[in-house]
Amino acid sequence: MPQDPTKQYPAPPFPRQPQEAPGDTHTMIPVPDHGEQTYRGHDRLGGRKALITGGDSGIGRAVAIAFAREGADVAINYLPSEENDAREVIALIEAAGRKAVALPGDLTDEAFCERLVADTVQALGGLDILVNNAGKQQAVEAIADLTTAQFDATFRTNVYATFWVTKAAMPHLPAGATIINTASIQASQPSPMLLDYASTKAAIVAFTQALAQQVAEQGIRVNAVAPGPYWTPLQPTGGQPQDKIEKFGSGTPMGRPGQPAEIAPLYVFLASSESSYSTGGVFGSTGGLLLS
Ligand code: NAD
Ligand code: MG
């Protein structure tokens, strides 16, 4: 049966709901949908071995659930303070009958990024899907108030970690491996309050396009997903001011934010051999907002 996407999920107004970054899933009102009850796999990633950063919550959690139900073994990285969210994801991966590996740690540390890849390869017996998805977003209205410390932390989390984890992964990736980076509509339609964040997402797009050309002859594909407004802990933890949380997603043609379950299939498609001729691409899921 066709479903009307405008009515498929909650629309604003939402209550104000400030929480500290990196935030917690069950504090959100409404709790996001990661496809726990709905995602059905069809063995599209049978025997694959995936590492997902930021796999505890939001988009990364939905991707972890989908990958496991498609037959992949999955390692997730997250911050140590997110253990509660991560435990739920580990249980969901195991319930799908797949191997689940929990690798907490801070990606702003290059040595940790190298260890993360080594530990993944050891635990899964290899690696052939890398999803660079962890992200930091803190809205600041004026450049005068944007500190060097925040600018640095946003770049380290979003850009440097993507570089460090990818560089460490590369020697392990066989032909047929896929890398998916989480960019954003902010790369091409930056919000004034997200000066540092939007800049990191533009960097991720260029990184994706350059690396895709570099490694195509090795049979490795690199793509980016560009989400529009998605209902995840990133947003009420300072990603948006609370007055914007109340109407989050209202500016899209769809009139509502996306739910993580709605974007996971795009990651499955890009991870699987079904998308074998797609590399260096940026794939939007924006509720109708234009990417360029
Ligand atoms: P989320 O808060 O659920 O996920 C982000 C994750 O990043 C956190 O769970 C945390 O584990 C991880 N993280 C942050 N700093 C880290 C660090 N120093 N070390 C290790 N992990 C760290 O939110 P989300 O919206 O699902 O975010 C996933 C990705 O989607 C991010 O790259 C974000 O920029 C991107 N994105 C989100 C939206 C949106 O509207 N939610 C829109 C466009 C792009
Ligand atoms: Mg989280």
Short mmCIF file of C-alpha atoms and ligand atoms in Angstrom, two decimals:
data_model
loop_
_atom_site.label_atom_id
_atom_site.label_comp_id
_atom_site.label_asym_id
_atom_site.label_seq_id
_atom_site.Cartn_x
_atom_site.Cartn_y
_atom_site.Cartn_z
CA MET A 1 0.00 0.00 0.00
CA PRO A 2 1.35 3.47 -0.78
CA GLN A 3 1.99 5.64 2.25
CA ASP A 4 1.71 9.42 2.27
CA PRO A 5 5.22 10.51 3.35
CA THR A 6 3.95 13.83 4.70
CA LYS A 7 1.85 11.95 7.26
CA GLN A 8 4.19 9.04 7.89
CA TYR A 9 5.99 10.62 10.86
CA PRO A 10 5.58 13.37 13.47
CA ALA A 11 5.54 16.98 12.28
CA PRO A 12 6.19 20.13 14.31
CA PRO A 13 5.47 21.64 16.76
CA PHE A 14 7.82 19.75 19.09
CA PRO A 15 8.44 20.55 22.76
CA ARG A 16 11.63 22.31 23.83
CA GLN A 17 13.97 19.63 25.11
CA PRO A 18 17.49 20.81 25.83
CA GLN A 19 20.05 18.17 26.75
CA GLU A 20 23.83 18.09 26.93
CA ALA A 21 25.84 16.85 23.94
CA PRO A 22 26.31 14.13 22.83
CA GLY A 23 22.81 13.41 24.13
CA ASP A 24 20.63 10.43 24.72
CA THR A 25 17.99 8.84 22.50
CA HIS A 26 15.24 8.15 25.04
CA THR A 27 15.23 11.72 26.33
CA MET A 28 13.91 12.87 22.95
CA ILE A 29 10.21 13.71 22.52
CA PRO A 30 9.17 11.95 20.37
CA VAL A 31 11.79 9.19 20.48
CA PRO A 32 13.27 8.84 16.96
CA ASP A 33 12.41 5.86 14.77
CA HIS A 34 15.49 3.87 13.73
CA GLY A 35 13.54 1.09 12.02
CA GLU A 36 13.59 -1.18 15.06
CA GLN A 37 10.07 -2.44 14.30
CA THR A 38 10.07 -2.03 10.53
CA TYR A 39 13.39 -2.62 8.74
CA ARG A 40 13.36 -5.93 6.86
CA GLY A 41 16.61 -7.24 5.39
CA HIS A 42 17.02 -9.18 2.16
CA ASP A 43 20.62 -10.41 2.51
CA ARG A 44 21.91 -7.45 0.53
CA LEU A 45 25.05 -7.29 2.71
CA GLY A 46 25.50 -10.98 3.46
CA GLY A 47 28.97 -11.72 4.87
CA ARG A 48 30.05 -8.06 4.87
CA LYS A 49 32.00 -6.48 7.74
CA ALA A 50 31.14 -2.91 8.68
CA LEU A 51 32.45 -0.18 10.97
CA ILE A 52 30.04 2.67 11.75
CA THR A 53 31.17 5.70 13.74
CA GLY A 54 28.44 7.38 15.78
CA GLY A 55 26.62 4.05 15.65
CA ASP A 56 24.88 4.44 19.01
CA SER A 57 22.13 6.87 18.02
CA GLY A 58 20.42 8.74 15.23
CA ILE A 59 21.38 7.97 11.65
CA GLY A 60 24.25 5.66 12.67
CA ARG A 61 21.93 3.54 14.81
CA ALA A 62 19.44 3.14 11.96
CA VAL A 63 22.30 2.18 9.63
CA ALA A 64 23.63 -0.37 12.14
CA ILE A 65 20.21 -2.01 12.46
CA ALA A 66 19.71 -2.11 8.68
CA PHE A 67 23.22 -3.44 7.96
CA ALA A 68 22.83 -6.24 10.52
CA ARG A 69 19.42 -7.24 9.14
CA GLU A 70 20.98 -7.30 5.65
CA GLY A 71 23.52 -9.84 6.89
CA ALA A 72 26.58 -7.75 7.87
CA ASP A 73 28.62 -8.05 11.04
CA VAL A 74 28.85 -4.59 12.59
CA ALA A 75 31.28 -2.71 14.82
CA ILE A 76 30.09 0.60 16.25
CA ASN A 77 32.08 3.47 17.70
CA TYR A 78 30.61 6.09 20.04
CA LEU A 79 31.65 8.23 23.00
CA PRO A 80 32.04 6.44 26.36
CA SER A 81 29.19 8.55 27.82
CA GLU A 82 26.82 7.00 25.26
CA GLU A 83 27.08 3.46 26.60
CA ASN A 84 23.31 3.18 27.25
CA ASP A 85 22.40 3.96 23.66
CA ALA A 86 25.21 1.76 22.37
CA ARG A 87 24.11 -1.26 24.42
CA GLU A 88 20.68 -1.15 22.77
CA VAL A 89 22.25 -1.11 19.32
CA ILE A 90 24.55 -4.03 20.19
CA ALA A 91 21.50 -6.01 21.35
CA LEU A 92 19.63 -5.20 18.11
CA ILE A 93 22.58 -6.32 15.94
CA GLU A 94 22.82 -9.56 17.92
CA ALA A 95 19.06 -10.09 17.66
CA ALA A 96 19.54 -10.01 13.88
CA GLY A 97 21.92 -12.96 14.30
CA ARG A 98 25.05 -10.98 13.47
CA LYS A 99 28.31 -10.27 15.29
CA ALA A 100 28.26 -6.96 17.16
CA VAL A 101 31.37 -5.17 18.41
CA ALA A 102 31.29 -2.14 20.74
CA LEU A 103 34.32 0.15 20.42
CA PRO A 104 33.84 3.31 22.53
CA GLY A 105 36.36 6.14 22.28
CA ASP A 106 37.03 9.71 21.19
CA LEU A 107 37.64 10.19 17.47
CA THR A 108 39.33 13.56 17.96
CA ASP A 109 42.42 11.54 18.94
CA GLU A 110 44.38 10.23 15.93
CA ALA A 111 45.90 7.33 17.88
CA PHE A 112 42.40 6.22 18.91
CA CYS A 113 41.21 6.32 15.28
CA GLU A 114 44.07 3.99 14.30
CA ARG A 115 43.29 1.67 17.22
CA LEU A 116 39.59 1.68 16.30
CA VAL A 117 40.31 0.32 12.83
CA ALA A 118 42.82 -2.24 14.13
CA ASP A 119 40.36 -3.46 16.77
CA THR A 120 37.56 -3.68 14.19
CA VAL A 121 39.68 -5.70 11.79
CA GLN A 122 40.71 -8.05 14.57
CA ALA A 123 37.18 -8.51 15.96
CA LEU A 124 35.42 -8.92 12.59
CA GLY A 125 38.24 -10.69 10.75
CA GLY A 126 38.43 -7.86 8.21
CA LEU A 127 36.63 -4.71 7.08
CA ASP A 128 34.80 -3.92 3.83
CA ILE A 129 32.26 -1.21 4.71
CA LEU A 130 33.32 1.99 6.47
CA VAL A 131 30.67 4.53 7.47
CA ASN A 132 32.17 7.81 8.71
CA ASN A 133 29.12 9.19 10.45
CA ALA A 134 30.08 10.66 13.85
CA GLY A 135 29.54 14.39 13.95
CA LYS A 136 29.62 17.49 16.11
CA GLN A 137 27.23 20.43 15.58
CA GLN A 138 26.87 23.41 17.92
CA ALA A 139 24.99 26.47 16.70
CA VAL A 140 26.66 29.85 17.38
CA GLU A 141 25.01 33.03 16.12
CA ALA A 142 28.01 35.31 15.61
CA ILE A 143 31.54 34.62 14.47
CA ALA A 144 32.72 36.77 17.38
CA ASP A 145 31.39 34.09 19.74
CA LEU A 146 32.74 31.11 17.80
CA THR A 147 35.78 30.01 19.79
CA THR A 148 38.90 28.46 18.35
CA ALA A 149 38.29 25.54 20.70
CA GLN A 150 34.87 24.84 19.16
CA PHE A 151 36.08 25.41 15.60
CA ASP A 152 38.92 22.97 16.25
CA ALA A 153 36.71 20.33 17.92
CA THR A 154 34.16 20.47 15.08
CA PHE A 155 36.87 20.04 12.45
CA ARG A 156 38.60 17.28 14.41
CA THR A 157 35.36 15.32 14.88
CA ASN A 158 33.90 15.79 11.42
CA VAL A 159 36.90 16.14 9.10
CA TYR A 160 40.11 14.94 10.76
CA ALA A 161 38.49 11.79 12.17
CA THR A 162 37.09 10.97 8.72
CA PHE A 163 40.63 11.32 7.34
CA TRP A 164 42.29 9.37 10.17
CA VAL A 165 39.82 6.47 10.22
CA THR A 166 39.75 6.22 6.41
CA LYS A 167 43.54 6.33 6.14
CA ALA A 168 43.90 3.58 8.74
CA ALA A 169 41.19 1.48 7.05
CA MET A 170 42.54 1.73 3.50
CA PRO A 171 45.23 -1.01 3.73
CA HIS A 172 42.57 -3.46 4.98
CA LEU A 173 39.91 -2.74 2.33
CA PRO A 174 39.55 -5.32 -0.45
CA ALA A 175 38.27 -4.60 -3.96
CA GLY A 176 34.49 -4.24 -3.62
CA ALA A 177 34.77 -2.38 -0.32
CA THR A 178 32.67 0.75 0.14
CA ILE A 179 33.14 3.93 2.13
CA ILE A 180 30.17 6.15 2.97
CA ASN A 181 30.66 9.56 4.55
CA THR A 182 27.84 11.49 6.18
CA ALA A 183 27.90 14.99 4.71
CA SER A 184 24.90 17.33 4.99
CA ILE A 185 22.73 19.71 3.05
CA GLN A 186 24.77 22.25 5.05
CA ALA A 187 27.68 21.64 2.65
CA SER A 188 25.80 23.48 -0.10
CA GLN A 189 23.07 25.40 1.77
CA PRO A 190 24.88 26.60 4.92
CA SER A 191 22.90 28.10 7.81
CA PRO A 192 24.37 31.30 9.21
CA MET A 193 24.52 29.80 12.71
CA LEU A 194 26.48 26.74 11.57
CA LEU A 195 29.60 28.42 10.20
CA ASP A 196 32.08 25.82 11.48
CA TYR A 197 29.81 22.81 10.98
CA ALA A 198 28.77 23.73 7.43
CA SER A 199 32.43 24.25 6.53
CA THR A 200 33.30 20.74 7.75
CA LYS A 201 30.51 19.24 5.67
CA ALA A 202 31.74 21.02 2.53
CA ALA A 203 35.19 19.57 3.31
CA ILE A 204 33.68 16.08 3.61
CA VAL A 205 32.09 16.41 0.17
CA ALA A 206 35.42 17.41 -1.43
CA PHE A 207 37.22 14.64 0.50
CA THR A 208 34.67 12.12 -0.79
CA GLN A 209 35.01 13.28 -4.39
CA ALA A 210 38.82 13.35 -4.35
CA LEU A 211 39.23 9.99 -2.63
CA ALA A 212 36.67 8.34 -4.91
CA GLN A 213 38.82 9.21 -7.93
CA GLN A 214 42.00 8.15 -6.15
CA VAL A 215 40.86 4.64 -5.21
CA ALA A 216 38.43 3.75 -8.02
CA GLU A 217 41.06 1.66 -9.79
CA GLN A 218 41.43 -0.41 -6.61
CA GLY A 219 37.75 -1.27 -6.86
CA ILE A 220 36.89 0.78 -3.78
CA ARG A 221 33.92 3.14 -3.96
CA VAL A 222 33.47 6.29 -1.88
CA ASN A 223 30.17 8.16 -1.64
CA ALA A 224 28.52 10.69 0.65
CA VAL A 225 25.00 10.95 1.99
CA ALA A 226 23.61 14.45 2.50
CA PRO A 227 20.78 14.47 5.04
CA GLY A 228 18.42 17.39 5.47
CA PRO A 229 16.88 17.95 8.93
CA TYR A 230 16.77 14.60 10.73
CA TRP A 231 15.30 13.99 14.17
CA THR A 232 18.34 12.89 16.22
CA PRO A 233 20.10 13.84 19.49
CA LEU A 234 22.51 16.04 17.49
CA GLN A 235 19.83 18.74 17.20
CA PRO A 236 18.42 19.35 20.74
CA THR A 237 21.94 19.11 22.24
CA GLY A 238 22.94 22.51 20.85
CA GLY A 239 22.80 21.69 17.14
CA GLN A 240 19.88 24.12 16.97
CA PRO A 241 18.61 26.71 19.44
CA GLN A 242 15.49 25.45 21.25
CA ASP A 243 13.12 27.78 19.36
CA LYS A 244 14.24 26.05 16.16
CA ILE A 245 13.69 22.62 17.73
CA GLU A 246 10.04 23.56 18.23
CA LYS A 247 9.59 23.93 14.46
CA PHE A 248 12.32 21.54 13.33
CA GLY A 249 11.70 20.36 9.76
CA SER A 250 8.89 22.83 9.07
CA GLY A 251 10.97 24.59 6.41
CA THR A 252 11.08 21.53 4.16
CA PRO A 253 8.54 20.90 1.39
CA MET A 254 7.63 17.75 3.34
CA GLY A 255 6.78 19.86 6.39
CA ARG A 256 8.49 17.61 8.92
CA PRO A 257 11.94 16.29 9.88
CA GLY A 258 13.20 12.96 8.62
CA GLN A 259 13.42 9.97 10.93
CA PRO A 260 16.67 7.93 10.92
CA ALA A 261 14.78 4.89 9.58
CA GLU A 262 14.10 6.85 6.39
CA ILE A 263 17.76 7.27 5.45
CA ALA A 264 19.23 3.88 6.37
CA PRO A 265 18.16 2.29 3.03
CA LEU A 266 20.34 4.81 1.18
CA TYR A 267 23.39 3.63 3.17
CA VAL A 268 22.47 0.00 2.44
CA PHE A 269 22.25 0.79 -1.28
CA LEU A 270 25.61 2.57 -1.31
CA ALA A 271 27.28 -0.16 0.78
CA SER A 272 26.05 -3.02 -1.38
CA SER A 273 27.26 -4.05 -4.85
CA GLU A 274 23.88 -2.94 -6.21
CA SER A 275 25.36 0.55 -6.53
CA SER A 276 28.53 -0.74 -8.24
CA TYR A 277 28.82 2.15 -10.74
CA SER A 278 28.21 4.91 -8.18
CA THR A 279 31.30 6.53 -6.73
CA GLY A 280 32.16 10.11 -5.81
CA GLY A 281 28.46 10.85 -5.49
CA VAL A 282 26.51 12.89 -2.97
CA PHE A 283 23.07 11.40 -2.33
CA GLY A 284 20.45 13.58 -0.70
CA SER A 285 17.62 12.76 1.65
CA THR A 286 16.26 16.17 2.49
CA GLY A 287 12.47 16.18 2.59
CA GLY A 288 12.51 18.14 -0.66
CA LEU A 289 15.11 20.83 0.12
CA LEU A 290 17.43 21.39 -2.84
CA LEU A 291 21.04 20.27 -2.47
CA SER A 292 22.40 22.95 -4.80
P1 NAD B 1 23.67 11.67 16.69
O1 NAD B 1 23.94 12.61 17.78
O2 NAD B 1 22.72 10.57 16.94
O3 NAD B 1 25.02 11.02 16.16
C1 NAD B 1 26.25 11.69 16.18
C2 NAD B 1 27.23 10.79 16.89
O4 NAD B 1 28.55 11.33 16.75
C3 NAD B 1 27.02 10.67 18.39
O5 NAD B 1 26.12 9.63 18.71
C4 NAD B 1 28.42 10.35 18.90
O6 NAD B 1 28.56 8.98 19.12
C5 NAD B 1 29.32 10.73 17.73
N1 NAD B 1 30.42 11.60 18.15
C6 NAD B 1 30.39 12.95 18.34
N2 NAD B 1 31.60 13.34 18.75
C7 NAD B 1 32.40 12.26 18.81
C8 NAD B 1 33.75 12.04 19.15
N3 NAD B 1 34.56 13.05 19.51
N4 NAD B 1 34.23 10.76 19.13
C9 NAD B 1 33.42 9.72 18.78
N5 NAD B 1 32.14 9.89 18.42
C10 NAD B 1 31.65 11.15 18.44
O7 NAD B 1 23.17 12.57 15.45
P2 NAD B 1 22.96 12.26 13.90
O8 NAD B 1 22.16 13.40 13.42
O9 NAD B 1 22.52 10.90 13.66
O10 NAD B 1 24.42 12.47 13.31
C11 NAD B 1 25.03 11.56 12.43
C12 NAD B 1 25.66 12.31 11.28
O11 NAD B 1 24.62 12.90 10.50
C13 NAD B 1 26.59 13.45 11.68
O12 NAD B 1 27.73 13.44 10.85
C14 NAD B 1 25.75 14.68 11.39
O13 NAD B 1 26.56 15.80 11.11
C15 NAD B 1 25.01 14.22 10.16
N6 NAD B 1 23.83 15.00 9.82
C16 NAD B 1 22.77 15.07 10.66
C17 NAD B 1 21.68 15.84 10.31
C18 NAD B 1 20.49 15.97 11.22
O14 NAD B 1 19.62 16.80 10.95
N7 NAD B 1 20.39 15.19 12.29
C19 NAD B 1 21.66 16.53 9.09
C20 NAD B 1 22.75 16.42 8.24
C21 NAD B 1 23.84 15.66 8.61
MG MG B 2 24.70 9.43 20.31
#
